[in-house]
CSV table of C-alpha atoms in Angstrom, one decimal:
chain,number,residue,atom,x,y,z
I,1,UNK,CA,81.3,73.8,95.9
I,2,UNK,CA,81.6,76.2,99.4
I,3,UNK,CA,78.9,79.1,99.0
I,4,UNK,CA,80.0,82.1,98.4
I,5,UNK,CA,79.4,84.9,100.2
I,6,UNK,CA,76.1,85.7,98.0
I,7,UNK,CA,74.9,82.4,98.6
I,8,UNK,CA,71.7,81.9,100.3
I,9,UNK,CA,73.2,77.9,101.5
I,10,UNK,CA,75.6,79.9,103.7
I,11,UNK,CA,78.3,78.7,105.1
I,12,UNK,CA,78.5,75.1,105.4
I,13,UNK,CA,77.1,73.7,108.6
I,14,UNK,CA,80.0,71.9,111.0
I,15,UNK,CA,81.7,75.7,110.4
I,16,UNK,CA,77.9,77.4,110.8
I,17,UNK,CA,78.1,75.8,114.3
I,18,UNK,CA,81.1,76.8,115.3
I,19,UNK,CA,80.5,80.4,114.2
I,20,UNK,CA,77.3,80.1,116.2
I,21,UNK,CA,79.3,79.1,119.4
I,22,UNK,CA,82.2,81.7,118.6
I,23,UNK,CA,79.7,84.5,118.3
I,24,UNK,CA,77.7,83.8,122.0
I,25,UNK,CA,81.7,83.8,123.4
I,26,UNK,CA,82.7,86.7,121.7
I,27,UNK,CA,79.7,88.5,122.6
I,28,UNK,CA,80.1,87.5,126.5
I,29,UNK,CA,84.0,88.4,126.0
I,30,UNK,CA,82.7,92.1,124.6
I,31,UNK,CA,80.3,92.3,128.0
I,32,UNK,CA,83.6,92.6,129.8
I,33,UNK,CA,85.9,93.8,127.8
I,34,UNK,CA,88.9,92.3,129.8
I,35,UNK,CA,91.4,93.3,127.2
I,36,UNK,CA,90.9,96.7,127.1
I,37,UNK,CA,93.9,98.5,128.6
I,38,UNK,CA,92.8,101.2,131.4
I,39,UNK,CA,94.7,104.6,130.1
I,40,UNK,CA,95.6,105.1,133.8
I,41,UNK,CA,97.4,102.0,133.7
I,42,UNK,CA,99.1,101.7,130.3
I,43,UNK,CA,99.9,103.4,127.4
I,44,UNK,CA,98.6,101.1,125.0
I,45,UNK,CA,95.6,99.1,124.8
I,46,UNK,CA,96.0,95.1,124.4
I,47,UNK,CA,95.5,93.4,121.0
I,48,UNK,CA,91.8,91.3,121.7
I,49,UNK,CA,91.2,87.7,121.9
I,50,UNK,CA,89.6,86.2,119.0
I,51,UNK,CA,88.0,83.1,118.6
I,52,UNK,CA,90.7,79.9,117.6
I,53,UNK,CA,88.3,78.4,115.2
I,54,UNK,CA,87.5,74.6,114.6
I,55,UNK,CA,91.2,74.3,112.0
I,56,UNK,CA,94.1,74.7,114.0
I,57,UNK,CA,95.9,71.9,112.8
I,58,UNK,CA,95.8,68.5,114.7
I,59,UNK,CA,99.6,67.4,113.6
I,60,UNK,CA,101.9,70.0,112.6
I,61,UNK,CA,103.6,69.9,109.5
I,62,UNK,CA,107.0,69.3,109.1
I,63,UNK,CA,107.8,72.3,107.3
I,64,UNK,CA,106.3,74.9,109.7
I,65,UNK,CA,108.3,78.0,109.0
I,66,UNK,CA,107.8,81.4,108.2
I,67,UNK,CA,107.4,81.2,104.5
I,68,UNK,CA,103.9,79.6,103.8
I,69,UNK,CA,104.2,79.8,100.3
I,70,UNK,CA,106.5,77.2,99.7
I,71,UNK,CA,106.6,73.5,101.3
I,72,UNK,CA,110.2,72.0,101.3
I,73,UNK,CA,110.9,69.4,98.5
I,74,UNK,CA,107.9,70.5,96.5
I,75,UNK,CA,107.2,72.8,93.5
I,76,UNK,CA,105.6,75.3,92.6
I,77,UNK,CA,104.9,77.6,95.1
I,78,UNK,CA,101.3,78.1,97.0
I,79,UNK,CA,98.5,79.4,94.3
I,80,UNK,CA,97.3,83.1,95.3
I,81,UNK,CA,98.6,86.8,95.7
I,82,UNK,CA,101.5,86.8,97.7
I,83,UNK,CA,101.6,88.7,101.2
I,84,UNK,CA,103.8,89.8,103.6
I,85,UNK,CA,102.9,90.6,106.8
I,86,UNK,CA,105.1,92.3,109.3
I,87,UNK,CA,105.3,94.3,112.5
I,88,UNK,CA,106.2,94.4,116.2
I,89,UNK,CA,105.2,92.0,119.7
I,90,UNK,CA,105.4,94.5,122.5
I,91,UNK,CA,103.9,94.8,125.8
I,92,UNK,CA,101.2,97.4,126.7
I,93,UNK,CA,104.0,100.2,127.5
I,94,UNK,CA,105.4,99.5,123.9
I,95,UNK,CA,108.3,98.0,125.1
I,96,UNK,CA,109.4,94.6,122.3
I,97,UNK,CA,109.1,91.5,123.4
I,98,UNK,CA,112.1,89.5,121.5
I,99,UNK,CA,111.8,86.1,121.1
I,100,UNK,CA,108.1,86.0,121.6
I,101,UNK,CA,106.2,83.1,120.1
I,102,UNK,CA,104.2,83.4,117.2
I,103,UNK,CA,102.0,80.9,115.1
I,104,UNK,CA,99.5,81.4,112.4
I,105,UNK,CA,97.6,79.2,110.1
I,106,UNK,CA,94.8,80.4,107.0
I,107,UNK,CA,93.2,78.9,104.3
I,108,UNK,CA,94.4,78.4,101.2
I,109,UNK,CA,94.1,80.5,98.0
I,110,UNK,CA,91.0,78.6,97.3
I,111,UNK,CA,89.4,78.7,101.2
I,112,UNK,CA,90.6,75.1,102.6
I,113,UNK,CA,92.4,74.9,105.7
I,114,UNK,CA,94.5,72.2,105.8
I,115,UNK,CA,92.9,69.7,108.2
I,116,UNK,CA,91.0,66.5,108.6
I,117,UNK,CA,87.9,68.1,109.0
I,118,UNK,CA,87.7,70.6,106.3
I,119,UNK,CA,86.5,68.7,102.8
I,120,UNK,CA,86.7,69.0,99.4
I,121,UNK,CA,83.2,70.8,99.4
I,122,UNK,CA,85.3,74.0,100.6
I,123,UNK,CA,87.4,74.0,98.3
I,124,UNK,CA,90.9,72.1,96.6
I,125,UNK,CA,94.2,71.0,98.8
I,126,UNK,CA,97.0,73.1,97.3
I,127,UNK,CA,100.1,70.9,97.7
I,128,UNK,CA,102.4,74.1,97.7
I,129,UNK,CA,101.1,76.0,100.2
I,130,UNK,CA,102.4,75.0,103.8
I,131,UNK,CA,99.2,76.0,105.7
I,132,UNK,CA,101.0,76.4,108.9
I,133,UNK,CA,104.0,78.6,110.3
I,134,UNK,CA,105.6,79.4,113.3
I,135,UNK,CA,108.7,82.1,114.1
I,136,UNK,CA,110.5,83.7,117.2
I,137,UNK,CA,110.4,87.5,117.3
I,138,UNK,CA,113.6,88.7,117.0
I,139,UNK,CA,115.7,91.2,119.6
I,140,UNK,CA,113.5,94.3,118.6
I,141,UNK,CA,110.1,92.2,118.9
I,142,UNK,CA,110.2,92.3,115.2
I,143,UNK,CA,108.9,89.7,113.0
I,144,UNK,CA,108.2,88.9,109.3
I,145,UNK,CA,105.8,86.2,107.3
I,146,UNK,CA,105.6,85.8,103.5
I,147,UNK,CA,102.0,83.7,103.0
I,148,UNK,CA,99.4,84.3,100.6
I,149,UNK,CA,96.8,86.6,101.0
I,150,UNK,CA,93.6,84.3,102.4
I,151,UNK,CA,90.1,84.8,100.2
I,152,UNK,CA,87.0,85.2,101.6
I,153,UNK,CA,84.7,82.5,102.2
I,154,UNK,CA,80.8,81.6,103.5
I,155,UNK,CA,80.2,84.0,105.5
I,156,UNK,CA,83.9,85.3,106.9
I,157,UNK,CA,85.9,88.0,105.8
I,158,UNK,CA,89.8,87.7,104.9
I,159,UNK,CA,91.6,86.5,108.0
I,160,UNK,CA,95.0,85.1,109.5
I,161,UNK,CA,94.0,83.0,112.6
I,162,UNK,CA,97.4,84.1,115.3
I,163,UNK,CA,98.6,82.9,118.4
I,164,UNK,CA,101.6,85.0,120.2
I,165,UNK,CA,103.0,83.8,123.5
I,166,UNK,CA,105.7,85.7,125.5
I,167,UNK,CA,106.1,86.7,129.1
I,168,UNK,CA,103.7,84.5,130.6
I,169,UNK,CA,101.1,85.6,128.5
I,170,UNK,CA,99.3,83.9,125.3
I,171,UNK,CA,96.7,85.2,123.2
I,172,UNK,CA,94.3,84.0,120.6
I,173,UNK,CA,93.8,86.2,117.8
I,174,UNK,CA,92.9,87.1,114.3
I,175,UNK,CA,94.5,89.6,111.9
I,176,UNK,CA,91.9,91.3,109.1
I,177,UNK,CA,92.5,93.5,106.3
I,178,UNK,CA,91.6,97.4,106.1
I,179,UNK,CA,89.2,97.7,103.2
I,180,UNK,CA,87.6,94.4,102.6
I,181,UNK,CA,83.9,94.9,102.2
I,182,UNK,CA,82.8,91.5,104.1
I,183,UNK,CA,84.3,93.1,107.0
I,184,UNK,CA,81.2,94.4,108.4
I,185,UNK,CA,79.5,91.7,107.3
I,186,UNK,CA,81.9,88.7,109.6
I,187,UNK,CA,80.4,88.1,112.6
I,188,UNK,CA,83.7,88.1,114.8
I,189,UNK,CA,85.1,91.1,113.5
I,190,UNK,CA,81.5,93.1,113.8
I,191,UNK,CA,81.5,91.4,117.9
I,192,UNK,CA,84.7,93.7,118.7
I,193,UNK,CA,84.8,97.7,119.6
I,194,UNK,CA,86.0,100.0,117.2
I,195,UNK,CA,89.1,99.6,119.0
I,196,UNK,CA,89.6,96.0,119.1
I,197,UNK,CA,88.6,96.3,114.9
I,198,UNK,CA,91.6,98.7,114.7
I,199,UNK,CA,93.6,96.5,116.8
I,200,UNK,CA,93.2,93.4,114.7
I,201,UNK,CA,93.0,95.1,111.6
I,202,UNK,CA,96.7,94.8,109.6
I,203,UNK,CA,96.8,98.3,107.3
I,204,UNK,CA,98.5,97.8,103.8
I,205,UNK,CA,102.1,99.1,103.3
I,206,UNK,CA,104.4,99.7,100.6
I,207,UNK,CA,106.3,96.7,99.0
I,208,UNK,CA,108.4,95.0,102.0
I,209,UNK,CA,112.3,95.2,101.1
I,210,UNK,CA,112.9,92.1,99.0
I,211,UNK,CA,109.6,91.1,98.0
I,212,UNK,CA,108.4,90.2,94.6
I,213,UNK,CA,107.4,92.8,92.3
I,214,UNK,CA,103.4,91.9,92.3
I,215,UNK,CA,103.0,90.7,96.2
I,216,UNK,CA,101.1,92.7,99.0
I,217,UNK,CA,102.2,93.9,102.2
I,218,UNK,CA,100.7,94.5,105.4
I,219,UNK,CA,101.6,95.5,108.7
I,220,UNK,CA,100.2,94.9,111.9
I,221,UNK,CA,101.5,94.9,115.5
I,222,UNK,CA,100.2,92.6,118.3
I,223,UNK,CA,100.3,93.9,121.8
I,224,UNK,CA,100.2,91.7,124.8
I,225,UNK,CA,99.4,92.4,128.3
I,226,UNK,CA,102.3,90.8,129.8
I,227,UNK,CA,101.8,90.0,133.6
I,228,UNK,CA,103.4,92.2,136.2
């Protein structure tokens, strides 16, 4: 079994390491804070990079859209609470970026990412739950995702690993959750400013239009420095 976060084992070691290296580059990233936007020079400061992490998936899978709580030709849907995250790609002056590119991935409702190097020891393969997505933002940068909301495990916090593309420029992020008390705890999310925390956190909303009686909804806005 994966410890939790109580657990003296910790977290389990390949994803010990790579927390290890993601903290010394997060720390040398906050040194020089490239991402945050001078107020002279924009009106809004620049979501941060955060760490891709060792499960971004090696082959994409063939159903990779926005709905990550149901794979095509399968039944039933993805175990967990569902989510809904939505919000707005814009550039530093607020201006919407449509057709910017956006991919996310998580782990399941049990902590497994789904990838060769992630094992049974953190957790069961859930054979609804797509793992994956990618979307376009539409004309007003807008964008929606229904997924399930990801559980803590070892020693991180709730996360959605992102990465948004548009104008020339791509960043690396992860979205958190207001509230959830392993967020000062999560090495990554502790490494950023209380602006970059408030930039990657996603605040919870009322019940998106649609959406089934018992999900959750967030909303969270990525902004890009766009080049020029």
């Amino acid at each position: 079994m994966r410890a939790t976060p109580s657990d003296p084992a910790g977290p389990r070691p390949a994803r010990r390491r790579w927390l290890q290296r993601a903290l010394a580059l997060a720390g040398a990233a906050a040194a020089g804070a490239p991402w945050q936007a001078n107020a002279a020079e924009a009106m809004l400061a620049a979501t941060p990079p955060v760490a891709l992490g060792p499960f971004y998936p090696p082959k994409l899978p063939a159903d990779s859209d926005a709905d990550l709580t149901q794979v095509a030709g399968r039944v039933p849907r993805a175990a967990g609470t569902l989510l809904y995250v939505t919000g707005r790609i814009v550039d530093t002056k607020g201006r919407p970026l449509p057709g910017a590119a956006i991919e996310l991935w998580q782990a399941n409702a049990f902590g497994r990412y789904l990838h060769p190097a992630d094992t049974d020891a953190s957790g069961p393969l859930d054979p609804g739950f797509q793992g994956y997505g990618r979307l376009v933002a539409d004309a007003d940068g807008r964008y929606r995702i229904k997924t399930i909301k990801p559980p803590p495990y070892s020693s991180r916090t709730p996360h959605v690993h992102f990465i948004v593309a548009a104008g020339g420029a791509r960043l690396t992020t992860q979205m958190f959750f207001e509230g959830e008390a392993m967020n000062e705890r999560d090495g990554l999310y502790r490494y950023l400013d209380r602006d970059g925390r408030r930039a990657t956190t996603a605040r919870f909303v009322d019940r998106a239009p649609g959406a089934e009686a018992d999900a959750l909804a967030v909303a969270w806005d990525v902004v890009l420095r766009v080049p020029g």
